[in-house]
Amino acid sequence: MKHKLLNSYLVSLILAASCSVGVANAGLIVIQGTGLTGTDKIENFDIGALGNNVSTQFTGNGLTFNTISGAGVALTSNANCGNSLQGVTNQYLYAGLNFPCSGSSLTDSFSILFDNDVSELSWQGFNRAGGTGFTVTALLDNVQVSVIDLNTTNNFENQFMMFTGSNFNELRIIENGTSNLFFAMDNFAWNEATSQDVPEPSTLAIFALGMIGLASRRFKKQ
């Protein structure tokens, strides 16, 4: 009888721990009309050498770009590739583009690495991806915490991409098609995570294991 009670109790604890980890992983990526203000970090990309394959031009502000496939992401400007969008001014990042302003037939995918964990982020830009478009994934230490597909039915202009609900330290932008897919980013604003933010999944898992161990010892003594 004691063993059955112990097993039932441990299963309950494991399920509770799994739910807690799920909550910690429940990040959100949404498109909305306003972005973050008064943040720890801002990057408008108005410095750096124009051209394809952005990489370490912005590491001084905590951002590193790695090409996954194709040309990755280009740094262009309104002077070279003009647009009439609010806020997307001077220099900005453009995926699916061969510098200065020609469409690419390559699958241009890349990642953005942050020096520190991020608790929330917004950027301004536009998505003109046809067909299957782009997949944008937020990850914490290589574990996915949220994802959104930007495609024909999920385009946006003069709006912001907003990331909230879970800490992350990497974004992966994957082009799902092979031609005529365009994706622009400008005016990054983000807050770095603090010790008061939601615990990481690994922290919650360790806590759950500790609780299970204490429960096991208690039942053994009985």
mmCIF file with all atom_site columns, C-alpha atoms in Angstrom:
data_model
loop_
_atom_site.group_PDB
_atom_site.id
_atom_site.type_symbol
_atom_site.label_atom_id
_atom_site.label_alt_id
_atom_site.label_comp_id
_atom_site.label_asym_id
_atom_site.label_entity_id
_atom_site.label_seq_id
_atom_site.pdbx_PDB_ins_code
_atom_site.Cartn_x
_atom_site.Cartn_y
_atom_site.Cartn_z
_atom_site.occupancy
_atom_site.B_iso_or_equiv
_atom_site.pdbx_formal_charge
_atom_site.auth_seq_id
_atom_site.auth_comp_id
_atom_site.auth_asym_id
_atom_site.auth_atom_id
_atom_site.pdbx_PDB_model_num
ATOM 1   C CA . MET A 1 1   ? 0.000  0.000  0.000   1.00 0.00 ? 1   MET A CA 1
ATOM 2   C CA . LYS A 1 2   ? 2.804  2.383  0.909   1.00 0.00 ? 2   LYS A CA 1
ATOM 3   C CA . HIS A 1 3   ? 4.507  1.724  -2.418  1.00 0.00 ? 3   HIS A CA 1
ATOM 4   C CA . LYS A 1 4   ? 1.313  2.492  -4.318  1.00 0.00 ? 4   LYS A CA 1
ATOM 5   C CA . LEU A 1 5   ? 0.876  5.735  -2.411  1.00 0.00 ? 5   LEU A CA 1
ATOM 6   C CA . LEU A 1 6   ? 4.518  6.613  -3.043  1.00 0.00 ? 6   LEU A CA 1
ATOM 7   C CA . ASN A 1 7   ? 4.213  5.933  -6.765  1.00 0.00 ? 7   ASN A CA 1
ATOM 8   C CA . SER A 1 8   ? 1.019  7.986  -7.003  1.00 0.00 ? 8   SER A CA 1
ATOM 9   C CA . TYR A 1 9   ? 2.619  10.856 -5.111  1.00 0.00 ? 9   TYR A CA 1
ATOM 10  C CA . LEU A 1 10  ? 5.745  10.823 -7.289  1.00 0.00 ? 10  LEU A CA 1
ATOM 11  C CA . VAL A 1 11  ? 3.696  10.785 -10.482 1.00 0.00 ? 11  VAL A CA 1
ATOM 12  C CA . SER A 1 12  ? 1.771  13.824 -9.272  1.00 0.00 ? 12  SER A CA 1
ATOM 13  C CA . LEU A 1 13  ? 5.000  15.667 -8.534  1.00 0.00 ? 13  LEU A CA 1
ATOM 14  C CA . ILE A 1 14  ? 6.463  14.812 -11.926 1.00 0.00 ? 14  ILE A CA 1
ATOM 15  C CA . LEU A 1 15  ? 3.312  16.030 -13.693 1.00 0.00 ? 15  LEU A CA 1
ATOM 16  C CA . ALA A 1 16  ? 3.375  19.260 -11.691 1.00 0.00 ? 16  ALA A CA 1
ATOM 17  C CA . ALA A 1 17  ? 7.024  19.776 -12.548 1.00 0.00 ? 17  ALA A CA 1
ATOM 18  C CA . SER A 1 18  ? 6.320  19.160 -16.229 1.00 0.00 ? 18  SER A CA 1
ATOM 19  C CA . CYS A 1 19  ? 3.560  21.759 -16.164 1.00 0.00 ? 19  CYS A CA 1
ATOM 20  C CA . SER A 1 20  ? 5.887  24.259 -14.486 1.00 0.00 ? 20  SER A CA 1
ATOM 21  C CA . VAL A 1 21  ? 8.521  23.723 -17.145 1.00 0.00 ? 21  VAL A CA 1
ATOM 22  C CA . GLY A 1 22  ? 5.869  24.170 -19.822 1.00 0.00 ? 22  GLY A CA 1
ATOM 23  C CA . VAL A 1 23  ? 4.800  27.509 -18.309 1.00 0.00 ? 23  VAL A CA 1
ATOM 24  C CA . ALA A 1 24  ? 8.405  28.696 -18.230 1.00 0.00 ? 24  ALA A CA 1
ATOM 25  C CA . ASN A 1 25  ? 8.714  27.808 -21.917 1.00 0.00 ? 25  ASN A CA 1
ATOM 26  C CA . ALA A 1 26  ? 5.490  29.552 -22.946 1.00 0.00 ? 26  ALA A CA 1
ATOM 27  C CA . GLY A 1 27  ? 6.830  32.545 -24.833 1.00 0.00 ? 27  GLY A CA 1
ATOM 28  C CA . LEU A 1 28  ? 4.794  34.731 -27.180 1.00 0.00 ? 28  LEU A CA 1
ATOM 29  C CA . ILE A 1 29  ? 5.626  36.327 -30.519 1.00 0.00 ? 29  ILE A CA 1
ATOM 30  C CA . VAL A 1 30  ? 2.957  38.735 -31.772 1.00 0.00 ? 30  VAL A CA 1
ATOM 31  C CA . ILE A 1 31  ? 2.543  41.517 -34.332 1.00 0.00 ? 31  ILE A CA 1
ATOM 32  C CA . GLN A 1 32  ? 1.236  44.768 -32.861 1.00 0.00 ? 32  GLN A CA 1
ATOM 33  C CA . GLY A 1 33  ? 1.117  48.520 -33.405 1.00 0.00 ? 33  GLY A CA 1
ATOM 34  C CA . THR A 1 34  ? 3.553  49.615 -30.679 1.00 0.00 ? 34  THR A CA 1
ATOM 35  C CA . GLY A 1 35  ? 7.018  48.575 -29.560 1.00 0.00 ? 35  GLY A CA 1
ATOM 36  C CA . LEU A 1 36  ? 8.943  48.687 -26.294 1.00 0.00 ? 36  LEU A CA 1
ATOM 37  C CA . THR A 1 37  ? 10.140 51.974 -24.843 1.00 0.00 ? 37  THR A CA 1
ATOM 38  C CA . GLY A 1 38  ? 12.614 52.778 -22.068 1.00 0.00 ? 38  GLY A CA 1
ATOM 39  C CA . THR A 1 39  ? 14.558 49.559 -22.604 1.00 0.00 ? 39  THR A CA 1
ATOM 40  C CA . ASP A 1 40  ? 18.050 48.440 -21.560 1.00 0.00 ? 40  ASP A CA 1
ATOM 41  C CA . LYS A 1 41  ? 19.299 48.158 -25.143 1.00 0.00 ? 41  LYS A CA 1
ATOM 42  C CA . ILE A 1 42  ? 18.502 49.805 -28.500 1.00 0.00 ? 42  ILE A CA 1
ATOM 43  C CA . GLU A 1 43  ? 20.018 49.098 -31.929 1.00 0.00 ? 43  GLU A CA 1
ATOM 44  C CA . ASN A 1 44  ? 18.915 50.937 -35.063 1.00 0.00 ? 44  ASN A CA 1
ATOM 45  C CA . PHE A 1 45  ? 21.682 49.543 -37.338 1.00 0.00 ? 45  PHE A CA 1
ATOM 46  C CA . ASP A 1 46  ? 22.687 53.002 -38.571 1.00 0.00 ? 46  ASP A CA 1
ATOM 47  C CA . ILE A 1 47  ? 26.363 52.119 -38.267 1.00 0.00 ? 47  ILE A CA 1
ATOM 48  C CA . GLY A 1 48  ? 28.283 49.276 -39.874 1.00 0.00 ? 48  GLY A CA 1
ATOM 49  C CA . ALA A 1 49  ? 29.406 48.503 -43.411 1.00 0.00 ? 49  ALA A CA 1
ATOM 50  C CA . LEU A 1 50  ? 26.596 48.017 -45.932 1.00 0.00 ? 50  LEU A CA 1
ATOM 51  C CA . GLY A 1 51  ? 26.499 44.700 -47.781 1.00 0.00 ? 51  GLY A CA 1
ATOM 52  C CA . ASN A 1 52  ? 25.584 41.035 -47.590 1.00 0.00 ? 52  ASN A CA 1
ATOM 53  C CA . ASN A 1 53  ? 26.341 38.671 -44.719 1.00 0.00 ? 53  ASN A CA 1
ATOM 54  C CA . VAL A 1 54  ? 26.043 40.802 -41.602 1.00 0.00 ? 54  VAL A CA 1
ATOM 55  C CA . SER A 1 55  ? 28.039 39.098 -38.849 1.00 0.00 ? 55  SER A CA 1
ATOM 56  C CA . THR A 1 56  ? 29.961 40.913 -36.096 1.00 0.00 ? 56  THR A CA 1
ATOM 57  C CA . GLN A 1 57  ? 29.241 44.559 -36.916 1.00 0.00 ? 57  GLN A CA 1
ATOM 58  C CA . PHE A 1 58  ? 27.001 44.891 -33.834 1.00 0.00 ? 58  PHE A CA 1
ATOM 59  C CA . THR A 1 59  ? 28.694 42.676 -31.255 1.00 0.00 ? 59  THR A CA 1
ATOM 60  C CA . GLY A 1 60  ? 29.607 45.795 -29.282 1.00 0.00 ? 60  GLY A CA 1
ATOM 61  C CA . ASN A 1 61  ? 25.907 46.172 -28.507 1.00 0.00 ? 61  ASN A CA 1
ATOM 62  C CA . GLY A 1 62  ? 25.411 42.480 -27.735 1.00 0.00 ? 62  GLY A CA 1
ATOM 63  C CA . LEU A 1 63  ? 24.201 41.171 -31.124 1.00 0.00 ? 63  LEU A CA 1
ATOM 64  C CA . THR A 1 64  ? 25.997 38.610 -33.302 1.00 0.00 ? 64  THR A CA 1
ATOM 65  C CA . PHE A 1 65  ? 24.619 37.344 -36.621 1.00 0.00 ? 65  PHE A CA 1
ATOM 66  C CA . ASN A 1 66  ? 25.410 33.888 -38.006 1.00 0.00 ? 66  ASN A CA 1
ATOM 67  C CA . THR A 1 67  ? 24.477 32.835 -41.531 1.00 0.00 ? 67  THR A CA 1
ATOM 68  C CA . ILE A 1 68  ? 22.681 29.488 -41.667 1.00 0.00 ? 68  ILE A CA 1
ATOM 69  C CA . SER A 1 69  ? 22.197 29.351 -45.430 1.00 0.00 ? 69  SER A CA 1
ATOM 70  C CA . GLY A 1 70  ? 22.348 31.586 -48.496 1.00 0.00 ? 70  GLY A CA 1
ATOM 71  C CA . ALA A 1 71  ? 23.438 35.183 -48.018 1.00 0.00 ? 71  ALA A CA 1
ATOM 72  C CA . GLY A 1 72  ? 22.057 35.350 -44.478 1.00 0.00 ? 72  GLY A CA 1
ATOM 73  C CA . VAL A 1 73  ? 20.977 38.910 -43.778 1.00 0.00 ? 73  VAL A CA 1
ATOM 74  C CA . ALA A 1 74  ? 22.093 42.083 -45.583 1.00 0.00 ? 74  ALA A CA 1
ATOM 75  C CA . LEU A 1 75  ? 22.616 45.562 -44.180 1.00 0.00 ? 75  LEU A CA 1
ATOM 76  C CA . THR A 1 76  ? 21.108 48.047 -46.632 1.00 0.00 ? 76  THR A CA 1
ATOM 77  C CA . SER A 1 77  ? 19.766 51.607 -46.492 1.00 0.00 ? 77  SER A CA 1
ATOM 78  C CA . ASN A 1 78  ? 16.925 53.739 -47.745 1.00 0.00 ? 78  ASN A CA 1
ATOM 79  C CA . ALA A 1 79  ? 19.381 55.405 -50.089 1.00 0.00 ? 79  ALA A CA 1
ATOM 80  C CA . ASN A 1 80  ? 20.057 52.035 -51.760 1.00 0.00 ? 80  ASN A CA 1
ATOM 81  C CA . CYS A 1 81  ? 16.741 50.291 -51.193 1.00 0.00 ? 81  CYS A CA 1
ATOM 82  C CA . GLY A 1 82  ? 14.090 52.888 -50.408 1.00 0.00 ? 82  GLY A CA 1
ATOM 83  C CA . ASN A 1 83  ? 10.813 52.256 -48.652 1.00 0.00 ? 83  ASN A CA 1
ATOM 84  C CA . SER A 1 84  ? 8.078  54.527 -47.340 1.00 0.00 ? 84  SER A CA 1
ATOM 85  C CA . LEU A 1 85  ? 7.532  52.702 -44.068 1.00 0.00 ? 85  LEU A CA 1
ATOM 86  C CA . GLN A 1 86  ? 7.316  54.568 -40.797 1.00 0.00 ? 86  GLN A CA 1
ATOM 87  C CA . GLY A 1 87  ? 10.370 54.057 -38.612 1.00 0.00 ? 87  GLY A CA 1
ATOM 88  C CA . VAL A 1 88  ? 12.360 51.909 -41.056 1.00 0.00 ? 88  VAL A CA 1
ATOM 89  C CA . THR A 1 89  ? 14.842 54.637 -41.904 1.00 0.00 ? 89  THR A CA 1
ATOM 90  C CA . ASN A 1 90  ? 18.510 55.132 -42.713 1.00 0.00 ? 90  ASN A CA 1
ATOM 91  C CA . GLN A 1 91  ? 20.122 51.660 -42.475 1.00 0.00 ? 91  GLN A CA 1
ATOM 92  C CA . TYR A 1 92  ? 18.198 48.478 -41.780 1.00 0.00 ? 92  TYR A CA 1
ATOM 93  C CA . LEU A 1 93  ? 18.487 44.685 -42.049 1.00 0.00 ? 93  LEU A CA 1
ATOM 94  C CA . TYR A 1 94  ? 16.997 42.880 -45.016 1.00 0.00 ? 94  TYR A CA 1
ATOM 95  C CA . ALA A 1 95  ? 16.699 39.105 -45.488 1.00 0.00 ? 95  ALA A CA 1
ATOM 96  C CA . GLY A 1 96  ? 15.959 37.551 -48.865 1.00 0.00 ? 96  GLY A CA 1
ATOM 97  C CA . LEU A 1 97  ? 17.953 40.282 -50.589 1.00 0.00 ? 97  LEU A CA 1
ATOM 98  C CA . ASN A 1 98  ? 21.160 40.611 -52.511 1.00 0.00 ? 98  ASN A CA 1
ATOM 99  C CA . PHE A 1 99  ? 22.730 43.947 -51.678 1.00 0.00 ? 99  PHE A CA 1
ATOM 100 C CA . PRO A 1 100 ? 21.905 46.678 -52.523 1.00 0.00 ? 100 PRO A CA 1
ATOM 101 C CA . CYS A 1 101 ? 18.297 45.874 -53.479 1.00 0.00 ? 101 CYS A CA 1
ATOM 102 C CA . SER A 1 102 ? 17.770 42.843 -55.680 1.00 0.00 ? 102 SER A CA 1
ATOM 103 C CA . GLY A 1 103 ? 15.725 39.761 -54.914 1.00 0.00 ? 103 GLY A CA 1
ATOM 104 C CA . SER A 1 104 ? 17.647 36.598 -54.120 1.00 0.00 ? 104 SER A CA 1
ATOM 105 C CA . SER A 1 105 ? 16.819 33.076 -55.249 1.00 0.00 ? 105 SER A CA 1
ATOM 106 C CA . LEU A 1 106 ? 18.783 31.697 -52.300 1.00 0.00 ? 106 LEU A CA 1
ATOM 107 C CA . THR A 1 107 ? 17.343 30.372 -49.078 1.00 0.00 ? 107 THR A CA 1
ATOM 108 C CA . ASP A 1 108 ? 18.625 33.169 -46.866 1.00 0.00 ? 108 ASP A CA 1
ATOM 109 C CA . SER A 1 109 ? 18.444 32.057 -43.236 1.00 0.00 ? 109 SER A CA 1
ATOM 110 C CA . PHE A 1 110 ? 20.362 33.286 -40.183 1.00 0.00 ? 110 PHE A CA 1
ATOM 111 C CA . SER A 1 111 ? 20.483 33.422 -36.397 1.00 0.00 ? 111 SER A CA 1
ATOM 112 C CA . ILE A 1 112 ? 20.811 36.343 -34.000 1.00 0.00 ? 112 ILE A CA 1
ATOM 113 C CA . LEU A 1 113 ? 22.732 35.621 -30.786 1.00 0.00 ? 113 LEU A CA 1
ATOM 114 C CA . PHE A 1 114 ? 22.393 37.878 -27.737 1.00 0.00 ? 114 PHE A CA 1
ATOM 115 C CA . ASP A 1 115 ? 25.255 38.314 -25.272 1.00 0.00 ? 115 ASP A CA 1
ATOM 116 C CA . ASN A 1 116 ? 22.817 37.947 -22.365 1.00 0.00 ? 116 ASN A CA 1
ATOM 117 C CA . ASP A 1 117 ? 19.397 36.389 -21.848 1.00 0.00 ? 117 ASP A CA 1
ATOM 118 C CA . VAL A 1 118 ? 16.585 38.647 -23.062 1.00 0.00 ? 118 VAL A CA 1
ATOM 119 C CA . SER A 1 119 ? 13.236 38.967 -21.290 1.00 0.00 ? 119 SER A CA 1
ATOM 120 C CA . GLU A 1 120 ? 11.423 41.018 -23.960 1.00 0.00 ? 120 GLU A CA 1
ATOM 121 C CA . LEU A 1 121 ? 12.179 42.424 -27.406 1.00 0.00 ? 121 LEU A CA 1
ATOM 122 C CA . SER A 1 122 ? 10.485 44.416 -30.131 1.00 0.00 ? 122 SER A CA 1
ATOM 123 C CA . TRP A 1 123 ? 11.542 45.395 -33.632 1.00 0.00 ? 123 TRP A CA 1
ATOM 124 C CA . GLN A 1 124 ? 10.024 47.410 -36.425 1.00 0.00 ? 124 GLN A CA 1
ATOM 125 C CA . GLY A 1 125 ? 9.965  46.259 -40.005 1.00 0.00 ? 125 GLY A CA 1
ATOM 126 C CA . PHE A 1 126 ? 7.951  44.552 -42.681 1.00 0.00 ? 126 PHE A CA 1
ATOM 127 C CA . ASN A 1 127 ? 7.297  41.108 -44.093 1.00 0.00 ? 127 ASN A CA 1
ATOM 128 C CA . ARG A 1 128 ? 6.613  40.740 -47.808 1.00 0.00 ? 128 ARG A CA 1
ATOM 129 C CA . ALA A 1 129 ? 7.017  37.002 -47.977 1.00 0.00 ? 129 ALA A CA 1
ATOM 130 C CA . GLY A 1 130 ? 4.856  35.060 -50.372 1.00 0.00 ? 130 GLY A CA 1
ATOM 131 C CA . GLY A 1 131 ? 3.953  31.411 -50.082 1.00 0.00 ? 131 GLY A CA 1
ATOM 132 C CA . THR A 1 132 ? 5.523  29.711 -47.073 1.00 0.00 ? 132 THR A CA 1
ATOM 133 C CA . GLY A 1 133 ? 7.567  32.764 -46.031 1.00 0.00 ? 133 GLY A CA 1
ATOM 134 C CA . PHE A 1 134 ? 9.794  32.764 -42.963 1.00 0.00 ? 134 PHE A CA 1
ATOM 135 C CA . THR A 1 135 ? 9.793  30.968 -39.620 1.00 0.00 ? 135 THR A CA 1
ATOM 136 C CA . VAL A 1 136 ? 10.993 33.014 -36.638 1.00 0.00 ? 136 VAL A CA 1
ATOM 137 C CA . THR A 1 137 ? 11.977 30.973 -33.565 1.00 0.00 ? 137 THR A CA 1
ATOM 138 C CA . ALA A 1 138 ? 13.107 32.198 -30.138 1.00 0.00 ? 138 ALA A CA 1
ATOM 139 C CA . LEU A 1 139 ? 15.389 29.830 -28.210 1.00 0.00 ? 139 LEU A CA 1
ATOM 140 C CA . LEU A 1 140 ? 16.965 29.681 -24.763 1.00 0.00 ? 140 LEU A CA 1
ATOM 141 C CA . ASP A 1 141 ? 20.215 27.683 -24.765 1.00 0.00 ? 141 ASP A CA 1
ATOM 142 C CA . ASN A 1 142 ? 19.113 25.868 -27.957 1.00 0.00 ? 142 ASN A CA 1
ATOM 143 C CA . VAL A 1 143 ? 15.663 25.017 -26.542 1.00 0.00 ? 143 VAL A CA 1
ATOM 144 C CA . GLN A 1 144 ? 12.700 26.479 -28.432 1.00 0.00 ? 144 GLN A CA 1
ATOM 145 C CA . VAL A 1 145 ? 10.496 28.773 -26.331 1.00 0.00 ? 145 VAL A CA 1
ATOM 146 C CA . SER A 1 146 ? 8.285  30.338 -29.038 1.00 0.00 ? 146 SER A CA 1
ATOM 147 C CA . VAL A 1 147 ? 7.796  30.397 -32.798 1.00 0.00 ? 147 VAL A CA 1
ATOM 148 C CA . ILE A 1 148 ? 5.800  32.272 -35.463 1.00 0.00 ? 148 ILE A CA 1
ATOM 149 C CA . ASP A 1 149 ? 5.352  31.780 -39.203 1.00 0.00 ? 149 ASP A CA 1
ATOM 150 C CA . LEU A 1 150 ? 5.397  34.883 -41.397 1.00 0.00 ? 150 LEU A CA 1
ATOM 151 C CA . ASN A 1 151 ? 3.725  34.085 -44.698 1.00 0.00 ? 151 ASN A CA 1
ATOM 152 C CA . THR A 1 152 ? 1.200  35.294 -47.267 1.00 0.00 ? 152 THR A CA 1
ATOM 153 C CA . THR A 1 153 ? -1.594 35.488 -44.698 1.00 0.00 ? 153 THR A CA 1
ATOM 154 C CA . ASN A 1 154 ? 0.582  36.825 -41.876 1.00 0.00 ? 154 ASN A CA 1
ATOM 155 C CA . ASN A 1 155 ? 2.288  39.837 -43.453 1.00 0.00 ? 155 ASN A CA 1
ATOM 156 C CA . PHE A 1 156 ? 2.908  43.089 -41.634 1.00 0.00 ? 156 PHE A CA 1
ATOM 157 C CA . GLU A 1 157 ? 4.062  46.638 -42.376 1.00 0.00 ? 157 GLU A CA 1
ATOM 158 C CA . ASN A 1 158 ? 4.374  49.690 -40.124 1.00 0.00 ? 158 ASN A CA 1
ATOM 159 C CA . GLN A 1 159 ? 3.996  47.378 -37.112 1.00 0.00 ? 159 GLN A CA 1
ATOM 160 C CA . PHE A 1 160 ? 6.239  45.725 -34.525 1.00 0.00 ? 160 PHE A CA 1
ATOM 161 C CA . MET A 1 161 ? 7.272  42.174 -33.776 1.00 0.00 ? 161 MET A CA 1
ATOM 162 C CA . MET A 1 162 ? 6.994  41.692 -30.008 1.00 0.00 ? 162 MET A CA 1
ATOM 163 C CA . PHE A 1 163 ? 8.655  38.880 -28.009 1.00 0.00 ? 163 PHE A CA 1
ATOM 164 C CA . THR A 1 164 ? 7.485  38.354 -24.412 1.00 0.00 ? 164 THR A CA 1
ATOM 165 C CA . GLY A 1 165 ? 6.620  35.635 -21.899 1.00 0.00 ? 165 GLY A CA 1
ATOM 166 C CA . SER A 1 166 ? 9.912  33.749 -21.721 1.00 0.00 ? 166 SER A CA 1
ATOM 167 C CA . ASN A 1 167 ? 13.622 34.461 -21.584 1.00 0.00 ? 167 ASN A CA 1
ATOM 168 C CA . PHE A 1 168 ? 15.626 33.698 -24.720 1.00 0.00 ? 168 PHE A CA 1
ATOM 169 C CA . ASN A 1 169 ? 19.149 34.302 -26.039 1.00 0.00 ? 169 ASN A CA 1
ATOM 170 C CA . GLU A 1 170 ? 18.850 33.414 -29.723 1.00 0.00 ? 170 GLU A CA 1
ATOM 171 C CA . LEU A 1 171 ? 16.533 34.058 -32.652 1.00 0.00 ? 171 LEU A CA 1
ATOM 172 C CA . ARG A 1 172 ? 16.558 31.926 -35.786 1.00 0.00 ? 172 ARG A CA 1
ATOM 173 C CA . ILE A 1 173 ? 14.989 33.294 -38.963 1.00 0.00 ? 173 ILE A CA 1
ATOM 174 C CA . ILE A 1 174 ? 14.547 30.546 -41.541 1.00 0.00 ? 174 ILE A CA 1
ATOM 175 C CA . GLU A 1 175 ? 13.409 31.261 -45.095 1.00 0.00 ? 175 GLU A CA 1
ATOM 176 C CA . ASN A 1 176 ? 11.020 28.462 -46.022 1.00 0.00 ? 176 ASN A CA 1
ATOM 177 C CA . GLY A 1 177 ? 10.955 29.149 -49.765 1.00 0.00 ? 177 GLY A CA 1
ATOM 178 C CA . THR A 1 178 ? 13.572 29.871 -52.393 1.00 0.00 ? 178 THR A CA 1
ATOM 179 C CA . SER A 1 179 ? 12.654 33.144 -54.117 1.00 0.00 ? 179 SER A CA 1
ATOM 180 C CA . ASN A 1 180 ? 10.901 36.501 -53.808 1.00 0.00 ? 180 ASN A CA 1
ATOM 181 C CA . LEU A 1 181 ? 10.765 36.389 -50.011 1.00 0.00 ? 181 LEU A CA 1
ATOM 182 C CA . PHE A 1 182 ? 11.621 39.663 -48.279 1.00 0.00 ? 182 PHE A CA 1
ATOM 183 C CA . PHE A 1 183 ? 11.874 40.404 -44.583 1.00 0.00 ? 183 PHE A CA 1
ATOM 184 C CA . ALA A 1 184 ? 13.144 43.643 -43.004 1.00 0.00 ? 184 ALA A CA 1
ATOM 185 C CA . MET A 1 185 ? 14.107 44.540 -39.433 1.00 0.00 ? 185 MET A CA 1
ATOM 186 C CA . ASP A 1 186 ? 14.970 47.840 -37.783 1.00 0.00 ? 186 ASP A CA 1
ATOM 187 C CA . ASN A 1 187 ? 14.908 49.551 -34.384 1.00 0.00 ? 187 ASN A CA 1
ATOM 188 C CA . PHE A 1 188 ? 15.592 46.646 -32.028 1.00 0.00 ? 188 PHE A CA 1
ATOM 189 C CA . ALA A 1 189 ? 14.659 47.443 -28.412 1.00 0.00 ? 189 ALA A CA 1
ATOM 190 C CA . TRP A 1 190 ? 15.118 44.871 -25.663 1.00 0.00 ? 190 TRP A CA 1
ATOM 191 C CA . ASN A 1 191 ? 15.453 44.253 -21.935 1.00 0.00 ? 191 ASN A CA 1
ATOM 192 C CA . GLU A 1 192 ? 17.959 41.819 -20.534 1.00 0.00 ? 192 GLU A CA 1
ATOM 193 C CA . ALA A 1 193 ? 16.721 39.196 -18.090 1.00 0.00 ? 193 ALA A CA 1
ATOM 194 C CA . THR A 1 194 ? 17.324 39.645 -14.376 1.00 0.00 ? 194 THR A CA 1
ATOM 195 C CA . SER A 1 195 ? 17.342 37.244 -11.437 1.00 0.00 ? 195 SER A CA 1
ATOM 196 C CA . GLN A 1 196 ? 13.753 38.304 -10.685 1.00 0.00 ? 196 GLN A CA 1
ATOM 197 C CA . ASP A 1 197 ? 12.522 37.007 -14.036 1.00 0.00 ? 197 ASP A CA 1
ATOM 198 C CA . VAL A 1 198 ? 10.831 33.629 -14.530 1.00 0.00 ? 198 VAL A CA 1
ATOM 199 C CA . PRO A 1 199 ? 13.203 30.722 -13.714 1.00 0.00 ? 199 PRO A CA 1
ATOM 200 C CA . GLU A 1 200 ? 14.715 28.850 -16.619 1.00 0.00 ? 200 GLU A CA 1
ATOM 201 C CA . PRO A 1 201 ? 13.296 25.365 -17.369 1.00 0.00 ? 201 PRO A CA 1
ATOM 202 C CA . SER A 1 202 ? 16.466 23.706 -16.043 1.00 0.00 ? 202 SER A CA 1
ATOM 203 C CA . THR A 1 203 ? 16.064 25.488 -12.696 1.00 0.00 ? 203 THR A CA 1
ATOM 204 C CA . LEU A 1 204 ? 12.487 24.298 -12.350 1.00 0.00 ? 204 LEU A CA 1
ATOM 205 C CA . ALA A 1 205 ? 13.469 20.761 -13.282 1.00 0.00 ? 205 ALA A CA 1
ATOM 206 C CA . ILE A 1 206 ? 16.160 20.676 -10.571 1.00 0.00 ? 206 ILE A CA 1
ATOM 207 C CA . PHE A 1 207 ? 13.641 21.985 -8.042  1.00 0.00 ? 207 PHE A CA 1
ATOM 208 C CA . ALA A 1 208 ? 11.166 19.276 -9.051  1.00 0.00 ? 208 ALA A CA 1
ATOM 209 C CA . LEU A 1 209 ? 13.777 16.537 -8.660  1.00 0.00 ? 209 LEU A CA 1
ATOM 210 C CA . GLY A 1 210 ? 14.597 17.834 -5.210  1.00 0.00 ? 210 GLY A CA 1
ATOM 211 C CA . MET A 1 211 ? 10.936 17.689 -4.215  1.00 0.00 ? 211 MET A CA 1
ATOM 212 C CA . ILE A 1 212 ? 10.684 14.138 -5.517  1.00 0.00 ? 212 ILE A CA 1
ATOM 213 C CA . GLY A 1 213 ? 13.745 13.130 -3.494  1.00 0.00 ? 213 GLY A CA 1
ATOM 214 C CA . LEU A 1 214 ? 12.310 14.606 -0.288  1.00 0.00 ? 214 LEU A CA 1
ATOM 215 C CA . ALA A 1 215 ? 8.995  12.844 -0.866  1.00 0.00 ? 215 ALA A CA 1
ATOM 216 C CA . SER A 1 216 ? 10.764 9.533  -1.430  1.00 0.00 ? 216 SER A CA 1
ATOM 217 C CA . ARG A 1 217 ? 12.722 9.838  1.842   1.00 0.00 ? 217 ARG A CA 1
ATOM 218 C CA . ARG A 1 218 ? 9.565  10.726 3.737   1.00 0.00 ? 218 ARG A CA 1
ATOM 219 C CA . PHE A 1 219 ? 7.692  7.649  2.530   1.00 0.00 ? 219 PHE A CA 1
ATOM 220 C CA . LYS A 1 220 ? 10.646 5.368  3.224   1.00 0.00 ? 220 LYS A CA 1
ATOM 221 C CA . LYS A 1 221 ? 10.747 6.522  6.849   1.00 0.00 ? 221 LYS A CA 1
ATOM 222 C CA . GLN A 1 222 ? 7.066  5.688  7.210   1.00 0.00 ? 222 GLN A CA 1
#
